[in-house]
Amino acid sequence: MMTTPDWQPSADMPLLRARAQLYAQLRTFFAERRVLEVEVPLLARAAATDPHIDSISASVCGELLYLQSSPEFFLKRLLAAGSGDIYSLGKAFRNGEAGRRHNPEFTMLEWYRLGWDDQQLMDEVEALIVRFCAPSGISRCSYRDLFERHLGIDPHKADAEQLSMLARQHIDADWQDNDRDVWLDLLMTHVIEPAMGEGLVFVYDFPETQAALARVQPDEQGQSVAKRFEAYVRGVELANGYFELTDAEEQASRFCRDIEQRKRLGLPLYRSDEKLVQALNSGLPDCAGVALGVDRLLMLSSDCDDIRRSLAFAFERI
Amino acid sequence: MGSYSTNEFRSGMKVMLDGEPCAILDNEFVKPGKGQAFNRVKLRNLTTGRVWERTFKSGESLEAADVMDHDMEYLYTDGEFWHFMEPNTFEQHQADAKAVGDSAKWLKEQDTVVVTLYNGSPLAVTPPNHVELEIVQTDPGLKGDTAQGGTKPATLSTGAVVKVPLFLSEGEVVRVDTRTGEYLGRAKD
């Protein structure tokens, strides 16, 4: 892809200027809305337990620490301490993620709104995205409706066998898996995302098993769903938001479940964040939060189809 | 041979898939923020030439294929096999029609070609991008007709038929692009 010598930047000057301008405009967006910018550490003693997120470890002052895969835990501790609405614009790190849309070190915008739910936060995410890239259309669709429309299947009811058979009609994939979520992820990334079209699409009410840190509630059909949403522009996943889980006990048990799954999959085990559980115990206000990939926003707003060209120095050139 | 994990896959790498040697053409990392990571890999089956896409869960691995490209001199064909020689070791290899395929019509004795060996046997033969071959049969040349853009078929010494300008005649040597079969010009002596 890159033909210039290795010491040269990956991004050209217009993109570096566009990035600087984007940061200034993002800060204006939140200043107008009286959301406070906060800066939180990139290093922490705990790491995300999510089995699909691999943290990068660092040896610091004789201790094993982790570069944060998102600022979420620190931000929630600030919220529990009474910060009010806050946002963070900074780096996040994920091991093993490199490609056309991924860099192991990337820029994440994450913000929280007190007293809001996921639908209200979607309105604000929409306002932000529309300001930077003009999507050809805007739509909202539940995870169930999306799968029914594109694949004619109910993603909450179908079993692993049905999902794997459906996936194999579209994709050459020959492994065996009893994990429904693997097949749902495969269908989402390989079949649905490429067919989403040019517009901004919000997908909400995710399967309960993909709740991550969102609260779980019954939907209008009585199905337990995660109050979680994703925003896609031109089929590119741009933001992931939650009506946040505030129940400390439920949070602690989700950490345990993640750790059990990590053991089953033979993945590295990290200390879960006890300070987050303590913060939730002391009282996290009801809120909705979202994390948005800023490099991808820059790509979408400047017609760049490779994340490496949006970075001063991509992973290959550091 | 060792094996490669999906995150090591690079274009040009040779791997075994479903018992067949394949070359990786492209490897795309695909992952939902909160979900399973995949690698969508484009491969060419080196035996059949077929190109297709296979998706792996990230972290899976494939066995490396014992496939190597070697520069060799083309010696001759006995009708059934084509014979090649390693210039340094003088070791000879014979390739069958399946391995030589369409390349047969560009093979001129003493030319250097790329022979792809799989487990030590020829799997494919790739001629140089440009070859110089003699016209053995074509309609008589039209003297002085160099300006007009017309072409005519000409059979070359290896059996290949290419379109050449009308002014060329039998016995002349032409330069041809083997990838497209296009006439490039008269060979310079």
Short mmCIF file of C-alpha atoms in Angstrom, two decimals, chain A residues 73-289:
data_model
loop_
_atom_site.label_atom_id
_atom_site.label_comp_id
_atom_site.label_asym_id
_atom_site.label_seq_id
_atom_site.Cartn_x
_atom_site.Cartn_y
_atom_site.Cartn_z
CA PHE A 73 -13.55 2.26 33.98
CA PHE A 74 -11.82 5.50 34.91
CA LEU A 75 -14.69 7.57 33.49
CA LYS A 76 -17.25 5.58 35.47
CA ARG A 77 -15.24 6.12 38.64
CA LEU A 78 -15.38 9.87 37.93
CA LEU A 79 -19.15 9.67 37.31
CA ALA A 80 -19.64 7.82 40.60
CA ALA A 81 -17.59 10.56 42.29
CA GLY A 82 -20.02 13.19 41.01
CA SER A 83 -18.30 14.55 37.88
CA GLY A 84 -21.51 15.06 35.89
CA ASP A 85 -21.48 14.72 32.07
CA ILE A 86 -17.93 14.03 30.88
CA TYR A 87 -15.97 13.05 27.81
CA SER A 88 -12.47 11.85 27.04
CA LEU A 89 -10.61 12.21 23.75
CA GLY A 90 -7.50 10.08 23.84
CA LYS A 91 -5.64 6.94 22.91
CA ALA A 92 -6.81 3.38 23.52
CA PHE A 93 -4.85 0.17 22.93
CA ARG A 94 -5.87 -3.29 21.71
CA ASN A 95 -3.38 -6.03 21.11
CA GLY A 96 -3.50 -7.99 17.85
CA GLU A 97 -5.79 -5.55 16.05
CA ALA A 98 -4.14 -4.31 12.87
CA GLY A 99 -5.53 -3.92 9.39
CA ARG A 100 -7.36 -1.62 7.03
CA ARG A 101 -9.70 -0.42 9.82
CA HIS A 102 -7.68 -1.29 12.93
CA ASN A 103 -4.48 -0.07 14.52
CA PRO A 104 -3.29 -1.48 17.88
CA GLU A 105 -3.09 2.10 19.18
CA PHE A 106 -6.03 4.28 18.15
CA THR A 107 -7.97 7.38 19.19
CA MET A 108 -11.23 7.00 21.05
CA LEU A 109 -13.86 9.57 21.94
CA GLU A 110 -15.96 8.37 24.86
CA TRP A 111 -18.71 10.31 26.61
CA TYR A 112 -21.41 9.89 29.25
CA ARG A 113 -24.76 11.59 29.73
CA LEU A 114 -26.47 11.43 33.11
CA GLY A 115 -30.17 10.56 33.16
CA TRP A 116 -30.20 9.58 29.50
CA ASP A 117 -30.98 6.18 28.00
CA ASP A 118 -29.56 4.58 24.85
CA GLN A 119 -32.22 6.08 22.53
CA GLN A 120 -31.53 9.62 23.78
CA LEU A 121 -27.79 9.15 23.41
CA MET A 122 -28.32 7.92 19.84
CA ASP A 123 -29.83 11.35 19.04
CA GLU A 124 -26.63 13.05 20.18
CA VAL A 125 -24.36 10.58 18.38
CA GLU A 126 -26.40 11.29 15.25
CA ALA A 127 -25.93 15.06 15.69
CA LEU A 128 -22.18 14.58 16.07
CA ILE A 129 -21.74 12.24 13.10
CA VAL A 130 -23.88 14.42 10.82
CA ARG A 131 -21.65 17.37 11.62
CA PHE A 132 -18.54 15.62 10.28
CA CYS A 133 -19.64 13.31 7.51
CA ALA A 134 -22.81 13.81 5.54
CA PRO A 135 -24.40 10.35 5.46
CA SER A 136 -26.85 9.82 2.58
CA GLY A 137 -29.58 8.64 4.97
CA ILE A 138 -30.20 7.92 8.64
CA SER A 139 -32.04 4.92 10.02
CA ARG A 140 -32.52 2.99 13.25
CA CYS A 141 -33.18 -0.67 13.42
CA SER A 142 -33.19 -3.28 16.15
CA TYR A 143 -30.66 -6.11 15.94
CA ARG A 144 -33.57 -8.52 15.43
CA ASP A 145 -35.13 -6.49 12.58
CA LEU A 146 -31.73 -6.14 10.91
CA PHE A 147 -31.16 -9.91 10.86
CA GLU A 148 -34.73 -10.59 9.80
CA ARG A 149 -34.47 -8.11 6.94
CA HIS A 150 -31.08 -9.23 5.62
CA LEU A 151 -31.12 -12.92 6.46
CA GLY A 152 -34.68 -13.88 7.37
CA ILE A 153 -33.73 -15.20 10.80
CA ASP A 154 -34.48 -14.20 14.41
CA PRO A 155 -31.03 -13.71 15.99
CA HIS A 156 -32.39 -14.16 19.52
CA LYS A 157 -34.06 -17.51 18.78
CA ALA A 158 -31.90 -19.27 16.17
CA ASP A 159 -29.50 -21.89 17.56
CA ALA A 160 -25.80 -22.27 16.71
CA GLU A 161 -26.55 -25.03 14.17
CA GLN A 162 -29.03 -22.87 12.20
CA LEU A 163 -26.73 -19.84 12.32
CA SER A 164 -23.69 -21.82 11.17
CA MET A 165 -25.63 -23.31 8.25
CA LEU A 166 -26.82 -19.86 7.24
CA ALA A 167 -23.29 -18.44 7.55
CA ARG A 168 -21.87 -21.20 5.37
CA GLN A 169 -24.34 -20.33 2.59
CA HIS A 170 -22.60 -16.94 2.33
CA ILE A 171 -19.09 -17.47 3.64
CA ASP A 172 -16.42 -20.13 3.23
CA ALA A 173 -15.77 -20.91 6.92
CA ASP A 174 -15.06 -24.48 7.94
CA TRP A 175 -14.64 -24.46 11.73
CA GLN A 176 -17.09 -25.92 14.25
CA ASP A 177 -18.51 -23.70 16.98
CA ASN A 178 -21.28 -23.99 19.55
CA ASP A 179 -21.01 -20.32 20.37
CA ARG A 180 -23.99 -18.53 18.77
CA ASP A 181 -22.25 -15.18 19.09
CA VAL A 182 -19.35 -16.25 16.84
CA TRP A 183 -21.82 -16.96 14.02
CA LEU A 184 -23.79 -13.77 14.68
CA ASP A 185 -20.53 -11.77 14.55
CA LEU A 186 -19.53 -13.53 11.33
CA LEU A 187 -22.89 -12.81 9.66
CA MET A 188 -22.84 -9.22 10.89
CA THR A 189 -19.33 -8.43 9.62
CA HIS A 190 -19.35 -10.47 6.41
CA VAL A 191 -22.93 -10.25 5.17
CA ILE A 192 -24.87 -7.43 6.84
CA GLU A 193 -22.25 -4.64 7.17
CA PRO A 194 -21.29 -4.77 3.47
CA ALA A 195 -25.01 -4.52 2.57
CA MET A 196 -25.81 -1.60 4.89
CA GLY A 197 -25.37 1.02 2.17
CA GLU A 198 -23.99 4.54 2.36
CA GLY A 199 -26.03 5.97 5.23
CA LEU A 200 -25.82 6.17 9.01
CA VAL A 201 -27.43 3.09 10.56
CA PHE A 202 -28.06 2.67 14.28
CA VAL A 203 -28.53 -0.90 15.47
CA TYR A 204 -29.93 -1.34 18.99
CA ASP A 205 -31.22 -4.03 21.37
CA PHE A 206 -28.35 -6.50 21.03
CA PRO A 207 -28.52 -10.14 22.16
CA GLU A 208 -28.27 -10.51 25.92
CA THR A 209 -25.05 -12.51 25.47
CA GLN A 210 -23.44 -9.46 23.82
CA ALA A 211 -24.42 -7.03 26.58
CA ALA A 212 -20.83 -6.22 27.64
CA LEU A 213 -21.49 -3.37 30.15
CA ALA A 214 -25.04 -2.50 29.07
CA ARG A 215 -28.08 -3.19 31.19
CA VAL A 216 -30.39 -6.01 30.09
CA GLN A 217 -34.14 -5.42 29.79
CA PRO A 218 -37.06 -7.15 28.09
CA ASP A 219 -38.01 -5.63 24.70
CA GLU A 220 -41.60 -5.15 23.47
CA GLN A 221 -41.78 -8.85 22.59
CA GLY A 222 -40.66 -9.88 26.07
CA GLN A 223 -37.21 -10.93 24.80
CA SER A 224 -34.33 -10.05 27.15
CA VAL A 225 -32.05 -7.74 25.16
CA ALA A 226 -28.97 -5.67 25.90
CA LYS A 227 -29.62 -1.91 25.88
CA ARG A 228 -26.64 -1.47 23.65
CA PHE A 229 -26.33 0.22 20.26
CA GLU A 230 -23.84 0.50 17.44
CA ALA A 231 -23.57 3.23 14.82
CA TYR A 232 -22.41 2.34 11.31
CA VAL A 233 -21.60 4.70 8.46
CA ARG A 234 -21.09 3.15 5.00
CA GLY A 235 -21.04 -0.24 6.70
CA VAL A 236 -18.13 0.81 8.96
CA GLU A 237 -18.67 0.32 12.70
CA LEU A 238 -18.10 3.74 14.21
CA ALA A 239 -19.52 3.84 17.75
CA ASN A 240 -20.73 1.50 20.47
CA GLY A 241 -23.00 2.75 23.26
CA TYR A 242 -24.80 1.48 26.35
CA PHE A 243 -27.61 2.34 28.68
CA GLU A 244 -25.05 1.67 31.38
CA LEU A 245 -25.19 -1.14 33.86
CA THR A 246 -25.11 0.41 37.35
CA ASP A 247 -25.70 -2.71 39.44
CA ALA A 248 -22.44 -3.56 41.23
CA GLU A 249 -23.39 -7.16 41.93
CA GLU A 250 -24.34 -7.79 38.29
CA GLN A 251 -21.08 -6.09 37.20
CA ALA A 252 -19.02 -8.35 39.48
CA SER A 253 -20.76 -11.46 38.18
CA ARG A 254 -20.18 -10.40 34.54
CA PHE A 255 -16.46 -10.03 35.33
CA CYS A 256 -16.53 -13.58 36.75
CA ARG A 257 -18.31 -14.91 33.66
CA ASP A 258 -15.72 -13.24 31.39
CA ILE A 259 -12.90 -14.75 33.41
CA GLU A 260 -14.51 -18.22 33.24
CA GLN A 261 -14.81 -17.86 29.46
CA ARG A 262 -11.18 -16.69 29.25
CA LYS A 263 -10.13 -19.84 31.13
CA ARG A 264 -12.15 -22.05 28.75
CA LEU A 265 -10.60 -20.37 25.70
CA GLY A 266 -7.08 -20.53 27.15
CA LEU A 267 -6.73 -16.72 27.08
CA PRO A 268 -4.56 -14.68 29.45
CA LEU A 269 -6.24 -13.91 32.77
CA TYR A 270 -6.26 -10.34 34.12
CA ARG A 271 -7.23 -8.95 37.45
CA SER A 272 -10.75 -7.51 37.10
CA ASP A 273 -11.25 -3.92 38.22
CA GLU A 274 -12.32 -4.05 41.88
CA LYS A 275 -12.24 -0.25 42.08
CA LEU A 276 -14.94 -0.09 39.40
CA VAL A 277 -17.14 -2.49 41.39
CA GLN A 278 -16.53 -0.36 44.50
CA ALA A 279 -17.52 2.76 42.57
CA LEU A 280 -20.72 1.09 41.37
CA ASN A 281 -21.39 -0.01 44.95
CA SER A 282 -21.13 3.55 46.15
CA GLY A 283 -23.56 4.57 43.38
CA LEU A 284 -23.12 5.20 39.67
CA PRO A 285 -25.87 7.59 38.51
CA ASP A 286 -28.17 6.32 35.74
CA CYS A 287 -26.46 7.23 32.51
CA ALA A 288 -25.79 6.32 28.91
CA GLY A 289 -22.29 6.22 27.45
#
